[in-house]
mmCIF file of C-alpha atoms and ligand atoms in Angstrom:
data_model
loop_
_atom_site.group_PDB
_atom_site.id
_atom_site.type_symbol
_atom_site.label_atom_id
_atom_site.label_comp_id
_atom_site.label_asym_id
_atom_site.label_seq_id
_atom_site.Cartn_x
_atom_site.Cartn_y
_atom_site.Cartn_z
ATOM 1 C CA MET Q 1 -22.952 188.452 186.552
ATOM 2 C CA ALA Q 2 -20.145 185.887 186.394
ATOM 3 C CA HIS Q 3 -20.659 182.900 188.638
ATOM 4 C CA VAL Q 4 -18.582 182.859 191.807
ATOM 5 C CA LYS Q 5 -17.533 179.279 192.522
ATOM 6 C CA LEU Q 6 -18.629 178.072 195.948
ATOM 7 C CA HIS Q 7 -16.002 176.964 198.444
ATOM 8 C CA ILE Q 8 -18.265 177.638 201.414
ATOM 9 C CA PRO Q 9 -19.263 174.548 203.440
ATOM 10 C CA GLY Q 10 -22.674 174.278 201.912
ATOM 11 C CA PRO Q 11 -24.283 174.689 199.601
ATOM 12 C CA VAL Q 12 -21.352 173.623 197.485
ATOM 13 C CA GLU Q 13 -20.669 173.877 193.785
ATOM 14 C CA VAL Q 14 -23.047 171.803 191.616
ATOM 15 C CA SER Q 15 -21.730 170.332 188.371
ATOM 16 C CA GLU Q 16 -23.270 170.872 184.967
ATOM 17 C CA LYS Q 17 -23.819 167.108 184.735
ATOM 18 C CA THR Q 18 -25.869 167.175 187.941
ATOM 19 C CA PHE Q 19 -27.965 170.095 186.689
ATOM 20 C CA GLN Q 20 -28.577 168.228 183.436
ATOM 21 C CA ALA Q 21 -29.869 165.243 185.403
ATOM 22 C CA PHE Q 22 -31.906 167.528 187.682
ATOM 23 C CA ARG Q 23 -33.840 168.928 184.716
ATOM 24 C CA THR Q 24 -34.896 165.524 183.381
ATOM 25 C CA PRO Q 25 -38.564 165.723 182.259
ATOM 26 C CA MET Q 26 -40.982 164.968 185.109
ATOM 27 C CA VAL Q 27 -42.534 161.623 185.875
ATOM 28 C CA GLY Q 28 -45.463 160.994 188.217
ATOM 29 C CA HIS Q 29 -44.332 160.126 191.728
ATOM 30 C CA ARG Q 30 -46.842 157.263 192.015
ATOM 31 C CA GLY Q 31 -46.014 155.915 188.566
ATOM 32 C CA GLN Q 32 -43.750 153.051 187.556
ATOM 33 C CA GLY Q 33 -41.110 155.450 186.218
ATOM 34 C CA PHE Q 34 -40.479 156.930 189.648
ATOM 35 C CA LYS Q 35 -40.674 153.559 191.408
ATOM 36 C CA ASP Q 36 -38.123 152.135 188.992
ATOM 37 C CA LEU Q 37 -35.846 155.118 189.558
ATOM 38 C CA TYR Q 38 -35.997 154.831 193.371
ATOM 39 C CA ALA Q 39 -35.642 151.034 193.176
ATOM 40 C CA ARG Q 40 -32.575 151.451 190.972
ATOM 41 C CA ILE Q 41 -30.783 153.830 193.350
ATOM 42 C CA GLN Q 42 -31.841 152.090 196.593
ATOM 43 C CA PRO Q 43 -29.053 149.440 196.465
ATOM 44 C CA GLN Q 44 -26.507 152.161 195.755
ATOM 45 C CA LEU Q 45 -27.740 154.227 198.694
ATOM 46 C CA GLN Q 46 -27.528 151.118 200.865
ATOM 47 C CA ALA Q 47 -23.980 150.435 199.657
ATOM 48 C CA LEU Q 48 -23.047 154.048 200.354
ATOM 49 C CA LEU Q 49 -24.202 153.723 203.969
ATOM 50 C CA TYR Q 50 -23.216 150.061 204.395
ATOM 51 C CA THR Q 51 -26.737 149.116 205.378
ATOM 52 C CA GLN Q 52 -29.428 146.555 204.635
ATOM 53 C CA ARG Q 53 -32.081 149.045 205.748
ATOM 54 C CA LEU Q 54 -34.071 151.138 203.286
ATOM 55 C CA VAL Q 55 -32.702 154.626 202.721
ATOM 56 C CA TYR Q 56 -35.431 157.283 202.757
ATOM 57 C CA LEU Q 57 -35.673 160.481 200.722
ATOM 58 C CA SER Q 58 -37.192 163.528 202.393
ATOM 59 C CA THR Q 59 -38.058 166.647 200.462
ATOM 60 C CA SER Q 60 -36.797 169.076 203.061
ATOM 61 C CA SER Q 61 -33.496 170.401 204.143
ATOM 62 C CA ALA Q 62 -31.658 168.417 206.819
ATOM 63 C CA TRP Q 63 -33.428 170.279 209.601
ATOM 64 C CA GLY Q 64 -36.714 168.694 208.612
ATOM 65 C CA VAL Q 65 -35.377 165.244 209.438
ATOM 66 C CA MET Q 66 -33.445 166.560 212.467
ATOM 67 C CA GLU Q 67 -36.671 167.927 213.933
ATOM 68 C CA GLY Q 68 -38.529 164.832 212.745
ATOM 69 C CA ALA Q 69 -36.108 162.583 214.627
ATOM 70 C CA ILE Q 70 -36.908 164.456 217.835
ATOM 71 C CA ARG Q 71 -40.644 164.156 217.275
ATOM 72 C CA ASN Q 72 -40.480 160.475 216.315
ATOM 73 C CA LEU Q 73 -38.001 159.219 218.883
ATOM 74 C CA VAL Q 74 -37.918 161.274 222.067
ATOM 75 C CA ALA Q 75 -40.433 160.218 224.696
ATOM 76 C CA LYS Q 76 -38.584 160.838 227.964
ATOM 77 C CA LYS Q 77 -35.580 163.131 227.563
ATOM 78 C CA VAL Q 78 -32.944 163.793 224.938
ATOM 79 C CA LEU Q 79 -29.255 164.397 225.573
ATOM 80 C CA CYS Q 80 -28.003 166.945 223.050
ATOM 81 C CA CYS Q 81 -24.266 166.705 222.410
ATOM 82 C CA MET Q 82 -23.215 170.268 221.605
ATOM 83 C CA ASN Q 83 -19.974 171.693 220.270
ATOM 84 C CA GLY Q 84 -20.921 174.207 217.583
ATOM 85 C CA ALA Q 85 -23.732 176.141 215.947
ATOM 86 C CA PHE Q 86 -25.659 173.223 214.432
ATOM 87 C CA SER Q 87 -25.438 170.912 217.434
ATOM 88 C CA ASP Q 88 -26.287 173.782 219.817
ATOM 89 C CA LYS Q 89 -29.332 174.585 217.693
ATOM 90 C CA TRP Q 90 -30.575 170.996 217.884
ATOM 91 C CA PHE Q 91 -31.034 171.451 221.658
ATOM 92 C CA ASP Q 92 -33.147 174.540 220.980
ATOM 93 C CA VAL Q 93 -35.156 172.616 218.354
ATOM 94 C CA ALA Q 94 -35.822 169.751 220.813
ATOM 95 C CA GLN Q 95 -37.191 172.249 223.333
ATOM 96 C CA ARG Q 96 -39.325 173.929 220.682
ATOM 97 C CA CYS Q 97 -40.798 170.474 219.992
ATOM 98 C CA GLY Q 98 -41.835 170.422 223.641
ATOM 99 C CA LYS Q 99 -39.338 167.750 224.652
ATOM 100 C CA ALA Q 100 -37.300 167.549 227.826
ATOM 101 C CA ALA Q 101 -33.688 168.093 226.740
ATOM 102 C CA GLU Q 102 -30.314 168.382 228.422
ATOM 103 C CA ALA Q 103 -27.184 169.996 227.056
ATOM 104 C CA LEU Q 104 -23.827 168.276 226.990
ATOM 105 C CA GLN Q 105 -22.006 171.460 226.036
ATOM 106 C CA ASN Q 106 -18.378 171.419 224.977
ATOM 107 C CA PRO Q 107 -16.451 174.483 223.863
ATOM 108 C CA TRP Q 108 -16.623 175.223 220.141
ATOM 109 C CA GLY Q 109 -13.583 173.650 218.507
ATOM 110 C CA SER Q 110 -13.639 170.573 220.758
ATOM 111 C CA PRO Q 111 -15.069 167.207 219.766
ATOM 112 C CA ILE Q 112 -17.647 165.238 221.744
ATOM 113 C CA ARG Q 113 -15.928 162.477 223.736
ATOM 114 C CA ALA Q 114 -17.339 159.012 224.291
ATOM 115 C CA GLU Q 115 -16.494 159.160 228.035
ATOM 116 C CA GLN Q 116 -18.640 162.277 228.451
ATOM 117 C CA VAL Q 117 -21.586 160.694 226.682
ATOM 118 C CA ASP Q 118 -21.180 157.528 228.740
ATOM 119 C CA ALA Q 119 -21.187 159.500 232.019
ATOM 120 C CA ARG Q 120 -24.442 161.284 231.119
ATOM 121 C CA LEU Q 121 -26.229 158.227 229.772
ATOM 122 C CA ALA Q 122 -25.293 156.343 232.942
ATOM 123 C CA THR Q 123 -27.753 158.565 234.844
ATOM 124 C CA GLY Q 124 -30.539 156.640 233.118
ATOM 125 C CA GLN Q 125 -32.515 159.803 232.400
ATOM 126 C CA PHE Q 126 -32.305 159.642 228.625
ATOM 127 C CA ASP Q 127 -34.050 157.732 225.877
ATOM 128 C CA ALA Q 128 -32.346 159.543 222.982
ATOM 129 C CA LEU Q 129 -29.263 161.524 222.104
ATOM 130 C CA THR Q 130 -28.386 163.854 219.246
ATOM 131 C CA LEU Q 131 -24.884 164.017 217.852
ATOM 132 C CA ILE Q 132 -23.381 165.885 214.939
ATOM 133 C CA HIS Q 133 -20.601 163.865 213.393
ATOM 134 C CA ASN Q 134 -18.986 166.762 211.541
ATOM 135 C CA GLU Q 135 -19.689 170.161 213.155
ATOM 136 C CA THR Q 136 -19.612 172.323 210.059
ATOM 137 C CA SER Q 137 -19.466 175.588 212.006
ATOM 138 C CA THR Q 138 -16.150 174.679 213.662
ATOM 139 C CA GLY Q 139 -14.658 172.120 211.273
ATOM 140 C CA VAL Q 140 -14.552 169.498 214.028
ATOM 141 C CA MET Q 141 -15.209 165.810 213.493
ATOM 142 C CA SER Q 142 -16.200 163.848 216.605
ATOM 143 C CA PRO Q 143 -15.122 160.205 217.037
ATOM 144 C CA LEU Q 144 -18.370 158.589 215.892
ATOM 145 C CA PRO Q 145 -17.309 154.915 216.131
ATOM 146 C CA GLU Q 146 -16.310 155.312 219.806
ATOM 147 C CA ILE Q 147 -19.517 157.122 220.685
ATOM 148 C CA ALA Q 148 -21.662 154.691 218.679
ATOM 149 C CA ALA Q 149 -20.060 151.773 220.548
ATOM 150 C CA LEU Q 150 -21.965 152.984 223.646
ATOM 151 C CA LYS Q 151 -25.203 151.887 221.990
ATOM 152 C CA GLN Q 152 -24.488 148.334 223.157
ATOM 153 C CA LYS Q 153 -24.373 149.546 226.748
ATOM 154 C CA TYR Q 154 -27.515 151.678 226.349
ATOM 155 C CA PRO Q 155 -29.728 149.793 223.882
ATOM 156 C CA ASP Q 156 -32.854 151.768 224.833
ATOM 157 C CA VAL Q 157 -31.296 155.114 223.970
ATOM 158 C CA MET Q 158 -31.928 156.254 220.399
ATOM 159 C CA PHE Q 159 -28.631 157.393 218.829
ATOM 160 C CA ILE Q 160 -29.578 160.120 216.331
ATOM 161 C CA VAL Q 161 -26.644 161.203 214.199
ATOM 162 C CA ASP Q 162 -26.333 164.103 211.776
ATOM 163 C CA SER Q 163 -23.753 163.442 209.077
ATOM 164 C CA VAL Q 164 -24.901 166.371 206.970
ATOM 165 C CA SER Q 165 -21.412 167.528 206.028
ATOM 166 C CA SER Q 166 -19.629 164.156 206.170
ATOM 167 C CA MET Q 167 -21.901 161.675 204.368
ATOM 168 C CA THR Q 168 -20.131 160.340 201.236
ATOM 169 C CA ALA Q 169 -16.788 161.861 202.323
ATOM 170 C CA ILE Q 170 -15.919 159.269 204.954
ATOM 171 C CA ARG Q 171 -16.989 155.703 205.718
ATOM 172 C CA LEU Q 172 -20.257 155.677 207.708
ATOM 173 C CA PRO Q 173 -21.196 152.016 208.144
ATOM 174 C CA PHE Q 174 -24.712 152.411 209.522
ATOM 175 C CA ASP Q 175 -25.424 148.775 210.415
ATOM 176 C CA GLU Q 176 -22.007 148.197 211.951
ATOM 177 C CA LEU Q 177 -22.160 151.404 213.998
ATOM 178 C CA GLY Q 178 -25.461 150.192 215.420
ATOM 179 C CA ILE Q 179 -26.908 153.693 215.639
ATOM 180 C CA ASP Q 180 -30.606 154.468 215.132
ATOM 181 C CA VAL Q 181 -30.780 157.366 212.692
ATOM 182 C CA LEU Q 182 -28.236 158.718 210.242
ATOM 183 C CA LEU Q 183 -29.183 161.724 208.139
ATOM 184 C CA ALA Q 184 -27.766 164.226 205.681
ATOM 185 C CA GLY Q 185 -28.862 166.951 203.295
ATOM 186 C CA THR Q 186 -27.951 166.903 199.618
ATOM 187 C CA GLN Q 187 -26.153 170.260 199.336
ATOM 188 C CA LYS Q 188 -23.021 169.374 201.265
ATOM 189 C CA ALA Q 189 -20.665 166.498 200.382
ATOM 190 C CA LEU Q 190 -23.152 165.057 197.870
ATOM 191 C CA ALA Q 191 -22.847 168.255 195.839
ATOM 192 C CA LEU Q 192 -26.493 168.353 194.743
ATOM 193 C CA PRO Q 193 -28.705 171.416 195.033
ATOM 194 C CA PRO Q 194 -30.299 171.997 198.466
ATOM 195 C CA GLY Q 195 -33.835 170.732 199.102
ATOM 196 C CA THR Q 196 -33.632 167.027 199.868
ATOM 197 C CA ALA Q 197 -32.371 164.966 202.807
ATOM 198 C CA LEU Q 198 -31.456 161.283 202.995
ATOM 199 C CA PHE Q 199 -31.842 159.203 206.107
ATOM 200 C CA VAL Q 200 -31.891 155.691 207.430
ATOM 201 C CA CYS Q 201 -33.468 154.260 210.599
ATOM 202 C CA SER Q 202 -32.845 151.162 212.708
ATOM 203 C CA PRO Q 203 -35.718 148.740 213.443
ATOM 204 C CA ALA Q 204 -35.578 150.002 217.043
ATOM 205 C CA ALA Q 205 -36.141 153.555 215.835
ATOM 206 C CA LEU Q 206 -39.269 152.479 213.949
ATOM 207 C CA ALA Q 207 -40.490 150.609 217.023
ATOM 208 C CA ARG Q 208 -39.996 153.722 219.150
ATOM 209 C CA ALA Q 209 -41.738 155.894 216.559
ATOM 210 C CA ALA Q 210 -44.727 153.546 216.627
ATOM 211 C CA GLN Q 211 -45.234 154.406 220.322
ATOM 212 C CA GLN Q 212 -45.110 158.154 219.746
ATOM 213 C CA LYS Q 213 -48.525 159.770 219.401
ATOM 214 C CA ASP Q 214 -47.494 163.223 218.178
ATOM 215 C CA ARG Q 215 -44.985 162.506 215.454
ATOM 216 C CA GLY Q 216 -47.039 164.372 212.846
ATOM 217 C CA TYR Q 217 -47.345 163.356 209.215
ATOM 218 C CA TYR Q 218 -44.743 165.011 206.978
ATOM 219 C CA PHE Q 219 -41.798 163.566 208.900
ATOM 220 C CA ASP Q 220 -43.475 160.424 210.232
ATOM 221 C CA PHE Q 221 -40.718 157.816 210.021
ATOM 222 C CA LEU Q 222 -43.267 154.989 209.728
ATOM 223 C CA GLU Q 223 -44.705 156.645 206.631
ATOM 224 C CA PHE Q 224 -41.208 156.810 205.125
ATOM 225 C CA GLN Q 225 -40.681 153.102 205.809
ATOM 226 C CA LYS Q 226 -44.099 152.080 204.476
ATOM 227 C CA ASN Q 227 -43.642 154.101 201.299
ATOM 228 C CA ALA Q 228 -39.991 153.133 200.745
ATOM 229 C CA GLU Q 229 -41.090 149.490 200.768
ATOM 230 C CA GLN Q 230 -43.080 150.419 197.624
ATOM 231 C CA ASN Q 231 -40.247 152.583 196.217
ATOM 232 C CA MET Q 232 -42.167 155.735 196.998
ATOM 233 C CA THR Q 233 -42.099 158.691 199.363
ATOM 234 C CA PRO Q 234 -44.957 159.774 201.676
ATOM 235 C CA SER Q 235 -45.676 162.954 199.720
ATOM 236 C CA THR Q 236 -44.641 164.352 196.340
ATOM 237 C CA PRO Q 237 -40.841 164.450 196.407
ATOM 238 C CA SER Q 238 -38.537 166.832 194.619
ATOM 239 C CA ILE Q 239 -38.272 164.484 191.647
ATOM 240 C CA GLY Q 240 -35.480 166.504 190.068
ATOM 241 C CA HIS Q 241 -33.362 165.712 193.120
ATOM 242 C CA VAL Q 242 -33.916 161.999 192.647
ATOM 243 C CA PHE Q 243 -32.724 162.167 189.032
ATOM 244 C CA ALA Q 244 -29.725 164.225 190.157
ATOM 245 C CA LEU Q 245 -29.005 161.776 192.969
ATOM 246 C CA ALA Q 246 -29.081 158.863 190.517
ATOM 247 C CA SER Q 247 -26.537 160.643 188.356
ATOM 248 C CA LYS Q 248 -24.355 161.455 191.363
ATOM 249 C CA LEU Q 249 -24.444 157.867 192.615
ATOM 250 C CA GLU Q 250 -23.142 156.704 189.218
ATOM 251 C CA ASP Q 251 -20.207 159.083 189.641
ATOM 252 C CA ILE Q 252 -19.617 158.013 193.241
ATOM 253 C CA PHE Q 253 -19.415 154.321 192.363
ATOM 254 C CA ALA Q 254 -17.395 154.993 189.197
ATOM 255 C CA GLU Q 255 -14.813 156.733 191.368
ATOM 256 C CA GLY Q 256 -15.137 154.114 194.111
ATOM 257 C CA LEU Q 257 -16.023 154.819 197.733
ATOM 258 C CA GLU Q 258 -12.486 154.311 199.041
ATOM 259 C CA ALA Q 259 -11.078 156.674 196.417
ATOM 260 C CA ARG Q 260 -13.737 159.240 197.259
ATOM 261 C CA PHE Q 261 -12.952 159.059 200.972
ATOM 262 C CA ALA Q 262 -9.201 159.299 200.275
ATOM 263 C CA ARG Q 263 -9.764 162.297 197.994
ATOM 264 C CA HIS Q 264 -11.659 164.199 200.669
ATOM 265 C CA LEU Q 265 -9.008 163.482 203.296
ATOM 266 C CA ARG Q 266 -6.150 164.436 200.968
ATOM 267 C CA LEU Q 267 -7.775 167.715 199.896
ATOM 268 C CA ALA Q 268 -8.559 168.653 203.507
ATOM 269 C CA GLN Q 269 -4.937 167.925 204.446
ATOM 270 C CA ARG Q 270 -3.768 170.160 201.596
ATOM 271 C CA THR Q 271 -5.996 173.003 202.812
ATOM 272 C CA ARG Q 272 -4.697 172.616 206.375
ATOM 273 C CA GLN Q 273 -1.174 172.791 204.956
ATOM 274 C CA TRP Q 274 -2.050 175.908 202.974
ATOM 275 C CA ALA Q 275 -3.202 177.547 206.227
ATOM 276 C CA ARG Q 276 -0.067 176.529 208.135
ATOM 277 C CA ASN Q 277 2.165 177.721 205.283
ATOM 278 C CA HIS Q 278 0.640 181.162 205.703
ATOM 279 C CA GLY Q 279 1.220 181.193 209.453
ATOM 280 C CA PHE Q 280 -2.351 180.424 210.509
ATOM 281 C CA ASN Q 281 -3.382 178.001 213.249
ATOM 282 C CA LEU Q 282 -6.334 175.681 212.789
ATOM 283 C CA PHE Q 283 -9.437 176.134 214.933
ATOM 284 C CA PRO Q 284 -10.242 172.460 215.730
ATOM 285 C CA GLU Q 285 -8.569 170.638 218.564
ATOM 286 C CA PRO Q 286 -5.665 168.749 216.928
ATOM 287 C CA GLY Q 287 -6.642 165.286 215.746
ATOM 288 C CA PHE Q 288 -10.308 166.164 215.216
ATOM 289 C CA GLU Q 289 -10.112 168.176 211.993
ATOM 290 C CA SER Q 290 -12.884 167.636 209.470
ATOM 291 C CA VAL Q 291 -12.157 165.938 206.149
ATOM 292 C CA THR Q 292 -14.646 168.113 204.252
ATOM 293 C CA LEU Q 293 -13.775 171.629 205.345
ATOM 294 C CA THR Q 294 -11.031 173.529 207.099
ATOM 295 C CA CYS Q 295 -11.841 176.008 209.835
ATOM 296 C CA VAL Q 296 -8.841 178.335 210.020
ATOM 297 C CA SER Q 297 -8.189 180.261 213.229
ATOM 298 C CA ASN Q 298 -7.891 183.983 212.682
ATOM 299 C CA GLY Q 299 -7.281 185.014 216.267
ATOM 300 C CA ALA Q 300 -9.681 182.489 217.801
ATOM 301 C CA ARG Q 301 -6.676 180.437 218.930
ATOM 302 C CA PRO Q 302 -3.613 181.967 220.598
ATOM 303 C CA GLY Q 303 -0.780 182.823 218.208
ATOM 304 C CA GLY Q 304 -0.916 182.506 214.481
ATOM 305 C CA ARG Q 305 -1.610 184.994 211.807
ATOM 306 C CA VAL Q 306 -4.606 187.335 211.833
ATOM 307 C CA VAL Q 307 -5.944 189.007 208.693
ATOM 308 C CA ASP Q 308 -8.921 191.128 207.698
ATOM 309 C CA VAL Q 309 -11.305 188.294 206.770
ATOM 310 C CA PRO Q 310 -13.895 190.340 204.833
ATOM 311 C CA ARG Q 311 -11.015 191.756 202.777
ATOM 312 C CA LEU Q 312 -9.560 188.273 202.205
ATOM 313 C CA GLN Q 313 -13.003 187.120 201.076
ATOM 314 C CA LYS Q 314 -13.312 190.066 198.706
ATOM 315 C CA LEU Q 315 -9.870 189.525 197.171
ATOM 316 C CA VAL Q 316 -10.674 185.855 196.624
ATOM 317 C CA LYS Q 317 -14.141 186.634 195.300
ATOM 318 C CA ASP Q 318 -12.698 189.028 192.734
ATOM 319 C CA GLN Q 319 -10.838 185.990 191.397
ATOM 320 C CA GLY Q 320 -14.047 183.963 191.182
ATOM 321 C CA PHE Q 321 -14.207 181.992 194.461
ATOM 322 C CA LEU Q 322 -16.414 182.283 197.528
ATOM 323 C CA ILE Q 323 -14.979 181.260 200.899
ATOM 324 C CA ASP Q 324 -16.783 181.553 204.221
ATOM 325 C CA GLY Q 325 -15.988 184.243 206.779
ATOM 326 C CA GLY Q 326 -16.749 182.209 209.908
ATOM 327 C CA TYR Q 327 -20.030 181.142 211.513
ATOM 328 C CA GLY Q 328 -21.969 182.691 214.388
ATOM 329 C CA LYS Q 329 -19.920 183.687 217.402
ATOM 330 C CA ILE Q 330 -16.606 182.815 215.681
ATOM 331 C CA LYS Q 331 -17.321 184.879 212.559
ATOM 332 C CA GLY Q 332 -14.144 186.769 211.655
ATOM 333 C CA ALA Q 333 -12.137 184.971 214.350
ATOM 334 C CA THR Q 334 -12.137 182.019 211.931
ATOM 335 C CA PHE Q 335 -12.772 181.488 208.258
ATOM 336 C CA ARG Q 336 -13.748 178.292 206.471
ATOM 337 C CA ILE Q 337 -12.753 176.646 203.216
ATOM 338 C CA SER Q 338 -14.719 173.704 201.841
ATOM 339 C CA ASN Q 339 -13.219 170.869 199.821
ATOM 340 C CA MET Q 340 -16.357 168.714 199.767
ATOM 341 C CA GLY Q 341 -18.207 167.252 196.818
ATOM 342 C CA ASP Q 342 -16.604 167.171 193.388
ATOM 343 C CA GLU Q 343 -13.362 169.008 194.214
ATOM 344 C CA THR Q 344 -10.083 167.629 192.883
ATOM 345 C CA ASP Q 345 -6.406 168.393 193.402
ATOM 346 C CA ALA Q 346 -6.579 170.632 190.339
ATOM 347 C CA THR Q 347 -9.688 172.587 191.378
ATOM 348 C CA MET Q 348 -8.330 173.053 194.903
ATOM 349 C CA GLN Q 349 -4.999 174.214 193.471
ATOM 350 C CA SER Q 350 -6.844 176.970 191.595
ATOM 351 C CA LEU Q 351 -8.365 178.062 194.895
ATOM 352 C CA TYR Q 352 -4.999 177.964 196.739
ATOM 353 C CA ASP Q 353 -3.500 180.066 193.934
ATOM 354 C CA ALA Q 354 -6.259 182.637 194.368
ATOM 355 C CA LEU Q 355 -5.805 182.575 198.150
ATOM 356 C CA ASP Q 356 -2.018 182.986 197.784
ATOM 357 C CA ASN Q 357 -2.598 185.914 195.502
ATOM 358 C CA ALA Q 358 -5.005 187.482 197.982
ATOM 359 C CA MET Q 359 -2.601 186.990 200.895
ATOM 360 C CA LYS Q 360 0.073 188.974 199.035
ATOM 361 C CA GLN Q 361 -2.282 191.942 199.024
ATOM 362 C CA LEU Q 362 -3.143 191.807 202.725
HETATM 363 C C1 LIG G 1 -25.763 172.486 206.907
HETATM 364 C C2 LIG G 1 -25.941 171.688 208.144
HETATM 365 C C3 LIG G 1 -27.182 171.515 208.745
HETATM 366 C C4 LIG G 1 -28.424 172.225 208.288
HETATM 367 O O1 LIG G 1 -28.801 171.838 207.062
HETATM 368 P P1 LIG G 1 -30.065 172.531 206.346
HETATM 369 O O2 LIG G 1 -29.907 171.999 204.979
HETATM 370 O O3 LIG G 1 -29.864 174.009 206.428
HETATM 371 O O4 LIG G 1 -31.262 172.081 207.047
HETATM 372 C C5 LIG G 1 -27.265 170.704 209.842
HETATM 373 N N1 LIG G 1 -26.203 170.100 210.350
HETATM 374 C C6 LIG G 1 -24.983 170.252 209.806
HETATM 375 C C7 LIG G 1 -23.824 169.563 210.434
HETATM 376 C C8 LIG G 1 -24.809 171.053 208.696
HETATM 377 O O5 LIG G 1 -23.596 171.203 208.156
#
């Protein structure tokens, strides 16, 4: 069957070059070959996240590290900032880990506001918070720098941030933000296959983890630090991912970070314009639209055009592209188009042409 190109917000399309790197012959993960590989990409990972800290590689999807962060860092109570499917789920995951958790629930489509976080943290009940920078289910990007600035006021609260669908698409200066954990999976803006997550921890996060008795082994942050110091991972990693990541980092720095960030913003703006040109409204609250995907309102917001989303998807798929039909409770009332990873003006134009063609038949 012919390949249908992915324009869903993860996993995204993986290039032939990346697959070539992924299938590099194996090396032993305790051997010098692997250590040299990890040592070679470490400075690039640090440059990518504007950090002096070691960047860890976890063979898991993002949820592994998201759950791990709860187990390593929450002793008292976690404030879960919620405004979409992934952030809502994190609250559930915290409870499943046996932690006391409280919901800061905003409507889907709204960002998380620094004032709200400040008001809750001021109660003094919390020693951690979870925040999703880019809520992939709603296409909303929350103002991370403003929220992160609260860390200075609440130094004992662990700021755990998911940048799964924004890492590499926008500047995320870990050290400057002053947050405690920043994590992402490889199948979103990095455009690698799914199966690995990257994360970085503050010294305070490691100190907190050291006091936690039940942090387990596979996601023990202290194990990641200890092993990363030797250019290794706690257990056998997906070595193919590390080769693929090395290849991707070459591309990222050849393009330049600023150019990569500008490309993501420009392509997202073009998709928003495509939607408006066809009479649609956008789902996110204005001013908080994601730079990696566009969540189009299809009746979820008052006014605007409404179409048969499964039929739109089918018409686009027949032309070789997969778009997303909306997530969870806003399935059908929205649809989503991803521009993350390797997309260019030309590749997005091919998608807009297919979408235009489909719209004529609706
Ligand atoms: C995709 C996604 C996740 C979940 O990632 P998995 O790879 O399925 O674990 C978490 N958070 C956000 C914001 C996402 O977009």
